[in-house]
Amino acid sequence: MTTMTEASVREFKMPDVGEGLTEAEILKWYVQPGDTVTDGQVVCEVETAKAAVELPIPYDGVVRALHFPEGTTVDVGTSIIAVAVAGGAAPEAPAEPAQAVPAQPKQEPKPEGRQPVLVGYGVATSSTKRRPRKGPEVTVPAAAQAVQPELNGHGAGADRTRPLAKPPVRKLAKDLGVDLATVTPSGPDGVITREDVHAAATPRAAEPAAPVAAAPAVAPAPVASYDTARETRVPVKGVRKATAQAMVGSAFTAPHVTEFVTVDVTRTMKLVEELKHDKEMQGLRVNPLLLIAKALLVAIKRNPDVNASWDEAGQEIVRKHYVNLGIAAATPRGLIVPNIKDAHEKTLPQLAEALGELVTTAREGKTSPAAMQGGTVTITNVGVFGVDTGTPILNPGESAILAVGAIKLQPWVHKGKVKPRQVTTLALSFDHRLVDGELGSKVLADVAAVLEQPKRLITWA
């Protein structure tokens, strides 16, 4: 305990590593209690609803405690690791010599003053604490007892049995004729709140409701039982939880319409093989998806109104003058949709490079939250699984998504004769609030036309 006078303990809280995220799962700790850490050193890896992210510590020190084990989901703003920092702030240093503090009670207005005493016990501090705590109270129960009289404005030990409540709450209790000694506190550190007083003033007739409320808490237990040898239950969290929420929200918010077209892509497949040997494409990932993405970008250029979103709050259609092309990617952690920023401005080699980086990063689980935000349209390639087509659900905030089926050798009428040709089926789902059937049909038809005659990439672009 003597080290408390030599170093202050700082609590590092779970940050919001995305935009508005509320929780993250701790995947792996890279440090253990007793390890020395430096400013900027990665201490753990967490998985948010959007991606796996490594968290660096923002100061030098020695790890005192890891508050949560791996696999725990923690709310943003919750302390996850305690680090002893040499030369800490003044309010934290006098945590042990408490007897020297009462003469200067206003020097410790911050809640951090109690943290060195209670570190490791997991007891949250309260911002309402103004008075210094008593040094001898080092255990959790004793510390709680010491805090009560101090918060009531009494530093002497004679009043330690007096209930803990703020002056306005005491006045309320007096007005309602409630004895605070009989009130069960619900506030932090045993503080009696206004709600506690009102509850105590409620007629006793309302008390029988307590057993009724407690009974359902026991009833669900049998429902949770299952045969572990025949079933496995996997907690819904991280990417899977975010995907589920997004898909439900999209499916029941945007009225989906899906159209299909089957197209001969033999010429496109020939072009893919030629591009693989082109010196301008050396070292780049060249596959059918590259030309399909380029075909969709051309179709959007010819039909720009499809590149939009619906603003429910403003009751407006927001037309985008840029294309952030999303690519649905299956990863070990679930489905994610990173996007290529300003894809409409990229040349074919640049688009190939961006697609390669996107796929590699996704497979490694290193896709950043920023890479998955701001998409305008998406491509999902279900053909890689041998599937002919599907009815894709829109990515939230977007107006269209193109599904690409498997490319197969099939009999096809070509120049008046039945010949084996490479054929695929495309499916375009769109938000019918802002994309009419005519517009959606034109976009899908243009994509098909480009894939059937790739020279249109030049004539239409």
Coordinates of C-alpha atoms in Angstrom, one line a residue:
M1 CA 0.0 0.0 0.0
T2 CA 2.9 2.3 0.5
T3 CA 3.4 2.7 -3.2
M4 CA 0.2 4.7 -3.3
T5 CA 2.2 7.7 -2.0
E6 CA 4.8 7.3 -4.8
A7 CA 2.5 6.9 -7.8
S8 CA -1.1 7.6 -8.6
V9 CA -3.3 5.1 -10.2
R10 CA -5.0 6.1 -13.5
E11 CA -8.0 4.3 -14.9
F12 CA -8.0 3.8 -18.7
K13 CA -11.6 3.7 -19.9
M14 CA -13.0 1.9 -22.9
P15 CA -13.1 4.5 -25.7
D16 CA -15.6 5.0 -28.5
V17 CA -13.4 3.7 -31.3
G18 CA -16.1 4.2 -33.9
E19 CA -19.0 6.7 -34.3
G20 CA -21.5 6.3 -31.5
L21 CA -20.6 2.8 -30.5
T22 CA -21.8 1.8 -27.0
E23 CA -19.8 -1.3 -26.3
A24 CA -16.8 -3.5 -27.3
E25 CA -15.6 -7.0 -26.5
I26 CA -12.1 -7.5 -25.1
L27 CA -10.6 -10.1 -27.4
K28 CA -7.0 -10.2 -26.1
W29 CA -4.9 -8.6 -23.4
Y30 CA -1.3 -7.9 -24.4
V31 CA -0.2 -7.0 -20.8
Q32 CA -0.6 -8.4 -17.3
P33 CA -0.5 -6.8 -13.9
G34 CA 3.1 -5.8 -13.0
D35 CA 4.1 -5.1 -16.6
T36 CA 5.6 -1.8 -17.5
V37 CA 3.8 0.1 -20.3
T38 CA 4.8 3.2 -22.3
D39 CA 2.7 6.0 -23.9
G40 CA 1.3 4.6 -27.2
Q41 CA 1.9 0.9 -26.4
V42 CA -1.0 -1.4 -27.4
V43 CA -2.4 -3.1 -24.3
C44 CA -5.4 -4.9 -25.7
E45 CA -7.4 -5.8 -28.8
V46 CA -11.2 -5.2 -28.8
E47 CA -14.0 -6.0 -31.2
T48 CA -16.6 -3.4 -31.7
A49 CA -19.8 -3.8 -33.6
K50 CA -17.8 -2.9 -36.7
A51 CA -14.2 -4.1 -36.5
A52 CA -11.4 -5.4 -34.3
V53 CA -9.3 -2.5 -33.0
E54 CA -6.1 -2.4 -31.0
L55 CA -6.1 0.1 -28.0
P56 CA -2.9 2.0 -27.0
I57 CA -2.4 3.3 -23.5
P58 CA -2.0 7.1 -23.3
Y59 CA 0.6 7.3 -20.5
D60 CA 3.7 5.5 -19.0
G61 CA 3.4 3.4 -15.9
V62 CA 3.0 -0.1 -14.4
V63 CA -0.1 -2.1 -14.8
R64 CA -2.0 -2.5 -11.5
A65 CA -5.1 -4.4 -12.6
L66 CA -7.0 -5.7 -15.6
H67 CA -10.7 -5.2 -14.6
F68 CA -12.2 -7.6 -17.2
P69 CA -11.1 -10.9 -18.6
E70 CA -10.8 -11.7 -22.3
G71 CA -14.2 -12.3 -23.9
T72 CA -16.0 -9.7 -21.8
T73 CA -18.2 -7.1 -23.4
V74 CA -17.7 -3.7 -21.8
D75 CA -19.7 -0.5 -22.1
V76 CA -17.9 2.5 -23.6
G77 CA -16.7 4.7 -20.7
T78 CA -16.1 1.8 -18.3
S79 CA -12.6 1.5 -16.8
I80 CA -10.8 -1.6 -18.2
I81 CA -7.2 -1.3 -16.8
A82 CA -5.6 0.5 -13.9
V83 CA -2.0 1.8 -14.3
A84 CA 0.2 3.2 -11.6
V85 CA 1.7 6.4 -13.0
A86 CA 4.8 8.0 -11.3
G87 CA 4.4 11.7 -10.5
G88 CA 0.6 11.6 -10.6
A89 CA -1.8 14.4 -10.0
A90 CA -1.9 16.1 -6.6
P91 CA -5.4 15.0 -5.7
E92 CA -4.5 11.4 -6.0
A93 CA -1.2 11.5 -4.0
P94 CA -2.6 12.1 -0.5
A95 CA -4.8 9.0 -0.6
E96 CA -3.0 7.2 2.2
P97 CA -2.1 10.1 4.7
A98 CA -5.7 10.9 5.1
Q99 CA -5.3 12.5 8.5
A100 CA -3.5 15.4 6.9
V101 CA -6.3 16.1 4.5
P102 CA -9.3 17.4 6.6
A103 CA -7.8 20.8 7.1
Q104 CA -8.0 21.3 3.3
P105 CA -11.3 19.6 2.3
K106 CA -11.7 21.5 -1.0
Q107 CA -8.5 20.2 -2.5
E108 CA -10.2 17.0 -3.4
P109 CA -13.3 17.8 -5.3
K110 CA -12.6 15.1 -7.9
P111 CA -13.7 11.5 -7.5
E112 CA -10.2 10.3 -8.3
G113 CA -9.3 11.0 -4.7
R114 CA -10.8 7.8 -3.5
Q115 CA -9.5 5.6 -6.3
P116 CA -6.1 4.7 -4.8
V117 CA -7.7 3.5 -1.6
L118 CA -10.3 1.4 -3.4
V119 CA -8.3 0.3 -6.5
G120 CA -8.8 -3.4 -7.2
Y121 CA -12.1 -3.6 -5.4
G122 CA -14.1 -2.4 -8.4
V123 CA -16.1 0.2 -6.4
A124 CA -17.2 3.1 -8.6
T125 CA -16.7 6.6 -7.3
S126 CA -19.4 9.2 -7.2
S127 CA -19.1 12.8 -8.5
T128 CA -21.1 14.0 -5.5
K129 CA -18.2 13.4 -3.0
R130 CA -16.8 16.7 -1.7
R131 CA -15.3 15.8 1.7
P132 CA -12.0 13.9 2.3
R133 CA -12.2 10.2 3.3
K134 CA -10.7 8.9 6.5
G135 CA -7.3 7.2 6.1
P136 CA -7.9 4.1 8.4
E137 CA -10.8 3.0 6.2
V138 CA -8.9 0.9 3.7
T139 CA -11.3 -2.0 3.2
V140 CA -14.3 -1.7 1.0
P141 CA -16.9 -1.9 3.9
A142 CA -15.0 0.5 6.1
A143 CA -14.5 3.0 3.2
A144 CA -18.2 3.0 2.5
Q145 CA -18.9 3.7 6.2
A146 CA -16.4 6.5 6.3
V147 CA -17.9 8.2 3.2
Q148 CA -21.5 8.4 4.6
P149 CA -21.0 11.0 7.4
E150 CA -18.5 13.0 5.3
L151 CA -21.1 13.4 2.5
N152 CA -23.6 14.6 5.0
G153 CA -21.2 17.3 6.2
H154 CA -20.1 15.5 9.4
G155 CA -16.4 14.6 9.7
A156 CA -16.6 13.1 13.2
G157 CA -16.9 9.5 13.9
A158 CA -19.8 10.0 16.3
D159 CA -22.3 10.4 13.5
R160 CA -21.2 7.4 11.4
T161 CA -24.5 5.7 12.0
R162 CA -26.4 8.6 10.6
P163 CA -28.1 7.7 7.2
L164 CA -26.4 9.2 4.1
A165 CA -28.5 11.7 2.3
K166 CA -28.1 15.2 0.8
P167 CA -29.8 18.2 2.6
P168 CA -32.7 18.5 0.0
V169 CA -33.4 14.8 0.5
R170 CA -33.4 15.2 4.3
K171 CA -35.9 18.0 4.0
L172 CA -38.1 16.0 1.8
A173 CA -38.0 13.1 4.3
K174 CA -38.9 15.5 7.1
D175 CA -41.8 17.0 5.1
L176 CA -43.2 13.5 4.4
G177 CA -42.6 12.2 7.9
V178 CA -40.2 9.5 6.8
D179 CA -37.5 8.3 9.2
L180 CA -34.3 8.1 7.1
A181 CA -33.0 5.3 9.4
T182 CA -35.7 3.0 8.0
V183 CA -35.1 3.8 4.3
T184 CA -33.1 1.4 2.2
P185 CA -30.7 3.4 0.0
S186 CA -30.3 2.8 -3.7
G187 CA -27.8 5.5 -4.6
P188 CA -24.0 5.1 -5.1
D189 CA -22.1 4.2 -1.8
G190 CA -25.4 3.9 0.1
V191 CA -26.7 7.4 -0.6
I192 CA -30.5 7.8 0.0
T193 CA -32.2 9.4 -3.0
R194 CA -35.4 11.3 -3.4
E195 CA -36.9 8.2 -5.0
D196 CA -36.0 6.1 -1.9
V197 CA -37.9 8.6 0.3
H198 CA -40.9 8.6 -1.9
A199 CA -40.9 4.8 -2.0
A200 CA -40.7 4.7 1.8
A201 CA -43.6 7.2 2.0
T202 CA -45.8 5.0 -0.2
P203 CA -48.6 3.2 1.8
R204 CA -47.6 -0.3 2.9
A205 CA -50.3 -1.8 0.9
A206 CA -48.1 -1.6 -2.1
E207 CA -45.5 -3.9 -0.5
P208 CA -47.1 -7.2 -1.4
A209 CA -46.2 -6.4 -5.0
A210 CA -42.5 -7.3 -4.2
P211 CA -43.0 -11.1 -4.0
V212 CA -45.0 -10.9 -7.2
A213 CA -42.2 -9.1 -9.0
A214 CA -39.7 -11.5 -7.6
A215 CA -41.5 -14.7 -8.7
P216 CA -41.0 -14.2 -12.5
A217 CA -37.2 -13.9 -11.9
V218 CA -37.1 -17.5 -11.0
A219 CA -39.5 -18.8 -13.6
P220 CA -37.3 -18.2 -16.7
A221 CA -34.6 -20.6 -15.3
P222 CA -36.2 -23.8 -16.7
V223 CA -36.5 -22.1 -20.1
A224 CA -32.7 -21.5 -20.3
S225 CA -31.9 -25.2 -19.8
Y226 CA -31.0 -27.2 -22.9
D227 CA -29.1 -30.3 -23.9
T228 CA -25.5 -29.2 -24.1
A229 CA -24.6 -32.4 -26.0
R230 CA -27.1 -31.6 -28.7
E231 CA -27.1 -27.8 -28.8
T232 CA -24.5 -25.0 -28.6
R233 CA -25.5 -21.5 -27.8
V234 CA -23.4 -18.7 -29.0
P235 CA -23.8 -15.2 -27.5
V236 CA -24.8 -12.6 -30.1
K237 CA -22.3 -9.8 -29.9
G238 CA -19.7 -7.8 -31.9
V239 CA -20.1 -7.9 -35.7
R240 CA -22.9 -10.5 -35.6
K241 CA -25.0 -8.3 -33.3
A242 CA -24.4 -5.2 -35.4
T243 CA -25.3 -7.1 -38.6
A244 CA -28.5 -8.5 -37.1
Q245 CA -29.6 -5.1 -36.0
A246 CA -28.7 -3.4 -39.3
M247 CA -30.5 -6.1 -41.4
V248 CA -33.7 -6.0 -39.3
G249 CA -33.7 -2.2 -39.4
S250 CA -33.2 -2.2 -43.1
A251 CA -35.7 -4.9 -44.0
F252 CA -38.5 -3.3 -42.0
T253 CA -37.7 0.3 -42.8
A254 CA -36.9 0.4 -46.6
P255 CA -39.5 -1.1 -48.9
H256 CA -37.3 -3.5 -50.9
V257 CA -37.8 -4.4 -54.6
T258 CA -35.5 -6.9 -56.3
E259 CA -35.2 -7.4 -60.0
F260 CA -33.2 -10.1 -61.9
V261 CA -31.5 -10.4 -65.2
T262 CA -29.5 -13.3 -66.7
V263 CA -26.7 -12.3 -68.9
D264 CA -24.0 -13.8 -71.2
V265 CA -20.6 -12.6 -69.7
T266 CA -18.4 -14.6 -72.0
R267 CA -16.7 -11.5 -73.5
T268 CA -16.1 -10.1 -70.0
M269 CA -14.4 -13.3 -68.9
K270 CA -12.2 -13.1 -72.0
L271 CA -11.3 -9.6 -71.1
V272 CA -10.4 -10.6 -67.5
E273 CA -7.9 -13.1 -68.9
E274 CA -6.4 -10.5 -71.2
L275 CA -6.1 -8.0 -68.4
K276 CA -4.2 -10.5 -66.3
H277 CA -1.4 -10.3 -68.8
D278 CA -1.5 -6.5 -69.3
K279 CA 1.6 -4.8 -68.0
E280 CA -0.5 -2.0 -66.5
M281 CA -2.3 -4.6 -64.3
Q282 CA 0.8 -6.5 -63.2
G283 CA 0.7 -7.3 -59.5
L284 CA -2.9 -6.4 -59.2
R285 CA -5.9 -8.5 -58.4
V286 CA -7.8 -9.0 -61.7
N287 CA -11.1 -11.0 -61.5
P288 CA -14.7 -10.7 -62.7
L289 CA -15.6 -8.7 -59.6
L290 CA -13.3 -5.9 -60.8
L291 CA -15.2 -5.5 -64.1
I292 CA -18.6 -5.9 -62.4
A293 CA -17.7 -3.1 -60.1
K294 CA -16.6 -0.9 -63.0
A295 CA -19.8 -1.8 -64.9
L296 CA -21.9 -0.7 -61.9
L297 CA -20.0 2.6 -61.6
V298 CA -20.7 3.2 -65.3
A299 CA -24.4 2.4 -64.8
I300 CA -24.5 4.9 -61.8
K301 CA -22.9 7.6 -64.0
R302 CA -25.7 7.1 -66.6
N303 CA -28.4 7.0 -63.9
P304 CA -27.1 9.2 -61.1
D305 CA -30.4 9.4 -59.2
V306 CA -30.0 5.8 -58.0
N307 CA -27.0 7.0 -55.9
A308 CA -29.0 8.5 -53.1
S309 CA -30.4 8.0 -49.6
W310 CA -33.6 8.6 -47.7
D311 CA -33.5 11.2 -44.8
E312 CA -36.5 10.2 -42.7
A313 CA -36.0 13.1 -40.2
G314 CA -35.8 15.7 -42.8
Q315 CA -38.2 14.0 -45.2
E316 CA -35.7 14.5 -48.0
I317 CA -33.9 12.5 -50.7
V318 CA -30.2 13.0 -50.4
R319 CA -28.5 12.6 -53.8
K320 CA -24.8 11.8 -53.6
H321 CA -22.4 13.3 -56.1
Y322 CA -19.8 10.7 -55.2
V323 CA -19.8 6.9 -55.1
N324 CA -18.4 5.0 -52.1
L325 CA -18.6 1.5 -53.4
G326 CA -19.3 -1.1 -50.7
I327 CA -18.1 -4.7 -51.1
A328 CA -19.8 -7.3 -48.8
A329 CA -17.1 -9.5 -47.3
A330 CA -17.5 -12.7 -45.2
T331 CA -14.9 -12.7 -42.4
P332 CA -14.3 -15.1 -39.5
R333 CA -16.1 -12.6 -37.3
G334 CA -19.1 -12.2 -39.6
L335 CA -20.3 -10.1 -42.5
I336 CA -18.8 -6.6 -43.0
V337 CA -19.2 -4.1 -45.8
P338 CA -16.2 -1.9 -46.2
N339 CA -16.3 0.6 -49.0
I340 CA -13.9 2.1 -51.6
K341 CA -14.1 5.9 -51.1
D342 CA -14.7 7.9 -54.3
A343 CA -14.7 4.8 -56.5
H344 CA -16.1 6.8 -59.4
E345 CA -12.9 8.7 -59.7
K346 CA -10.6 5.7 -60.0
T347 CA -9.1 4.2 -63.1
L348 CA -9.3 0.5 -63.6
P349 CA -5.8 -0.2 -62.1
Q350 CA -6.6 2.1 -59.2
L351 CA -9.9 0.3 -58.6
A352 CA -8.1 -3.1 -58.8
E353 CA -5.6 -1.9 -56.2
A354 CA -8.3 -0.6 -53.9
L355 CA -10.3 -3.9 -54.2
G356 CA -7.2 -5.9 -53.4
E357 CA -6.4 -3.9 -50.2
L358 CA -10.0 -4.0 -49.1
V359 CA -10.2 -7.8 -49.4
T360 CA -6.8 -8.4 -47.7
T361 CA -7.6 -6.1 -44.8
A362 CA -11.0 -7.7 -44.3
R363 CA -9.6 -11.2 -44.2
E364 CA -7.0 -10.2 -41.7
G365 CA -9.7 -8.7 -39.5
K366 CA -8.1 -5.3 -39.6
T367 CA -10.8 -3.3 -41.3
S368 CA -11.3 0.1 -39.5
P369 CA -14.7 1.5 -38.6
A370 CA -14.1 4.4 -40.9
A371 CA -13.7 2.1 -43.9
M372 CA -17.2 0.8 -43.2
Q373 CA -19.0 4.1 -43.0
G374 CA -20.3 6.4 -45.7
G375 CA -21.1 3.8 -48.3
T376 CA -23.6 4.7 -51.1
V377 CA -24.1 1.4 -53.0
T378 CA -22.9 -2.2 -52.4
I379 CA -22.0 -5.3 -54.4
T380 CA -22.3 -8.8 -52.8
N381 CA -20.7 -11.6 -54.7
V382 CA -22.8 -14.7 -53.7
G383 CA -21.5 -16.5 -56.8
V384 CA -18.2 -17.5 -55.0
F385 CA -20.4 -19.9 -53.0
G386 CA -21.8 -21.5 -56.2
V387 CA -25.2 -19.7 -55.7
D388 CA -27.1 -18.6 -58.8
T389 CA -28.5 -15.4 -57.2
G390 CA -30.3 -14.0 -54.2
T391 CA -32.5 -11.2 -52.9
P392 CA -29.9 -9.0 -51.0
I393 CA -31.0 -6.7 -48.2
L394 CA -29.9 -3.1 -48.5
N395 CA -27.0 -1.8 -46.4
P396 CA -28.6 0.8 -44.0
G397 CA -28.4 4.3 -45.5
E398 CA -28.0 3.1 -49.1
S399 CA -30.5 2.8 -51.9
A400 CA -29.2 -0.1 -53.9
I401 CA -27.3 -3.4 -53.7
L402 CA -26.2 -5.6 -56.6
A403 CA -25.9 -9.4 -56.0
V404 CA -23.7 -11.3 -58.5
G405 CA -24.4 -15.1 -59.0
A406 CA -22.1 -17.9 -60.0
I407 CA -20.7 -17.7 -63.6
K408 CA -21.4 -21.0 -65.2
L409 CA -21.1 -22.6 -68.7
Q410 CA -24.6 -22.9 -70.0
P411 CA -26.4 -23.4 -73.4
W412 CA -27.1 -20.0 -74.8
V413 CA -28.4 -18.7 -78.1
H414 CA -25.6 -16.8 -79.7
K415 CA -25.7 -15.5 -83.2
G416 CA -28.7 -17.7 -84.0
K417 CA -27.1 -20.9 -82.7
V418 CA -27.2 -22.6 -79.4
K419 CA -23.6 -22.6 -78.0
P420 CA -22.0 -23.1 -74.6
R421 CA -21.5 -19.6 -73.1
Q422 CA -20.5 -18.3 -69.7
V423 CA -23.7 -17.0 -68.0
T424 CA -24.5 -15.4 -64.7
T425 CA -27.6 -13.9 -63.0
L426 CA -27.6 -10.4 -61.5
A427 CA -30.1 -9.2 -58.8
L428 CA -30.6 -5.6 -57.9
S429 CA -32.4 -4.7 -54.7
F430 CA -33.4 -1.0 -54.3
D431 CA -35.3 1.2 -51.9
H432 CA -38.6 1.8 -53.6
R433 CA -39.1 5.0 -51.6
L434 CA -36.6 6.9 -53.8
V435 CA -35.9 4.5 -56.7
D436 CA -38.8 3.8 -59.0
G437 CA -39.1 0.6 -61.0
E438 CA -38.0 2.4 -64.2
L439 CA -34.8 3.7 -62.6
G440 CA -34.0 0.4 -61.0
S441 CA -34.5 -1.4 -64.2
K442 CA -32.3 1.0 -66.2
V443 CA -29.5 0.5 -63.7
L444 CA -29.7 -3.3 -63.8
A445 CA -30.0 -3.3 -67.6
D446 CA -26.9 -1.0 -68.0
V447 CA -24.8 -3.3 -65.8
A448 CA -25.9 -6.3 -67.8
A449 CA -25.2 -4.5 -71.1
V450 CA -21.6 -3.6 -70.1
L451 CA -20.9 -7.2 -69.0
E452 CA -22.3 -8.5 -72.2
Q453 CA -20.3 -6.0 -74.3
P454 CA -17.3 -4.8 -72.2
K455 CA -16.4 -2.3 -75.0
R456 CA -19.2 -0.2 -73.5
L457 CA -16.8 0.6 -70.6
I458 CA -15.2 2.9 -73.2
T459 CA -18.1 4.1 -75.2
W460 CA -20.3 4.8 -72.2
A461 CA -17.6 6.0 -69.8

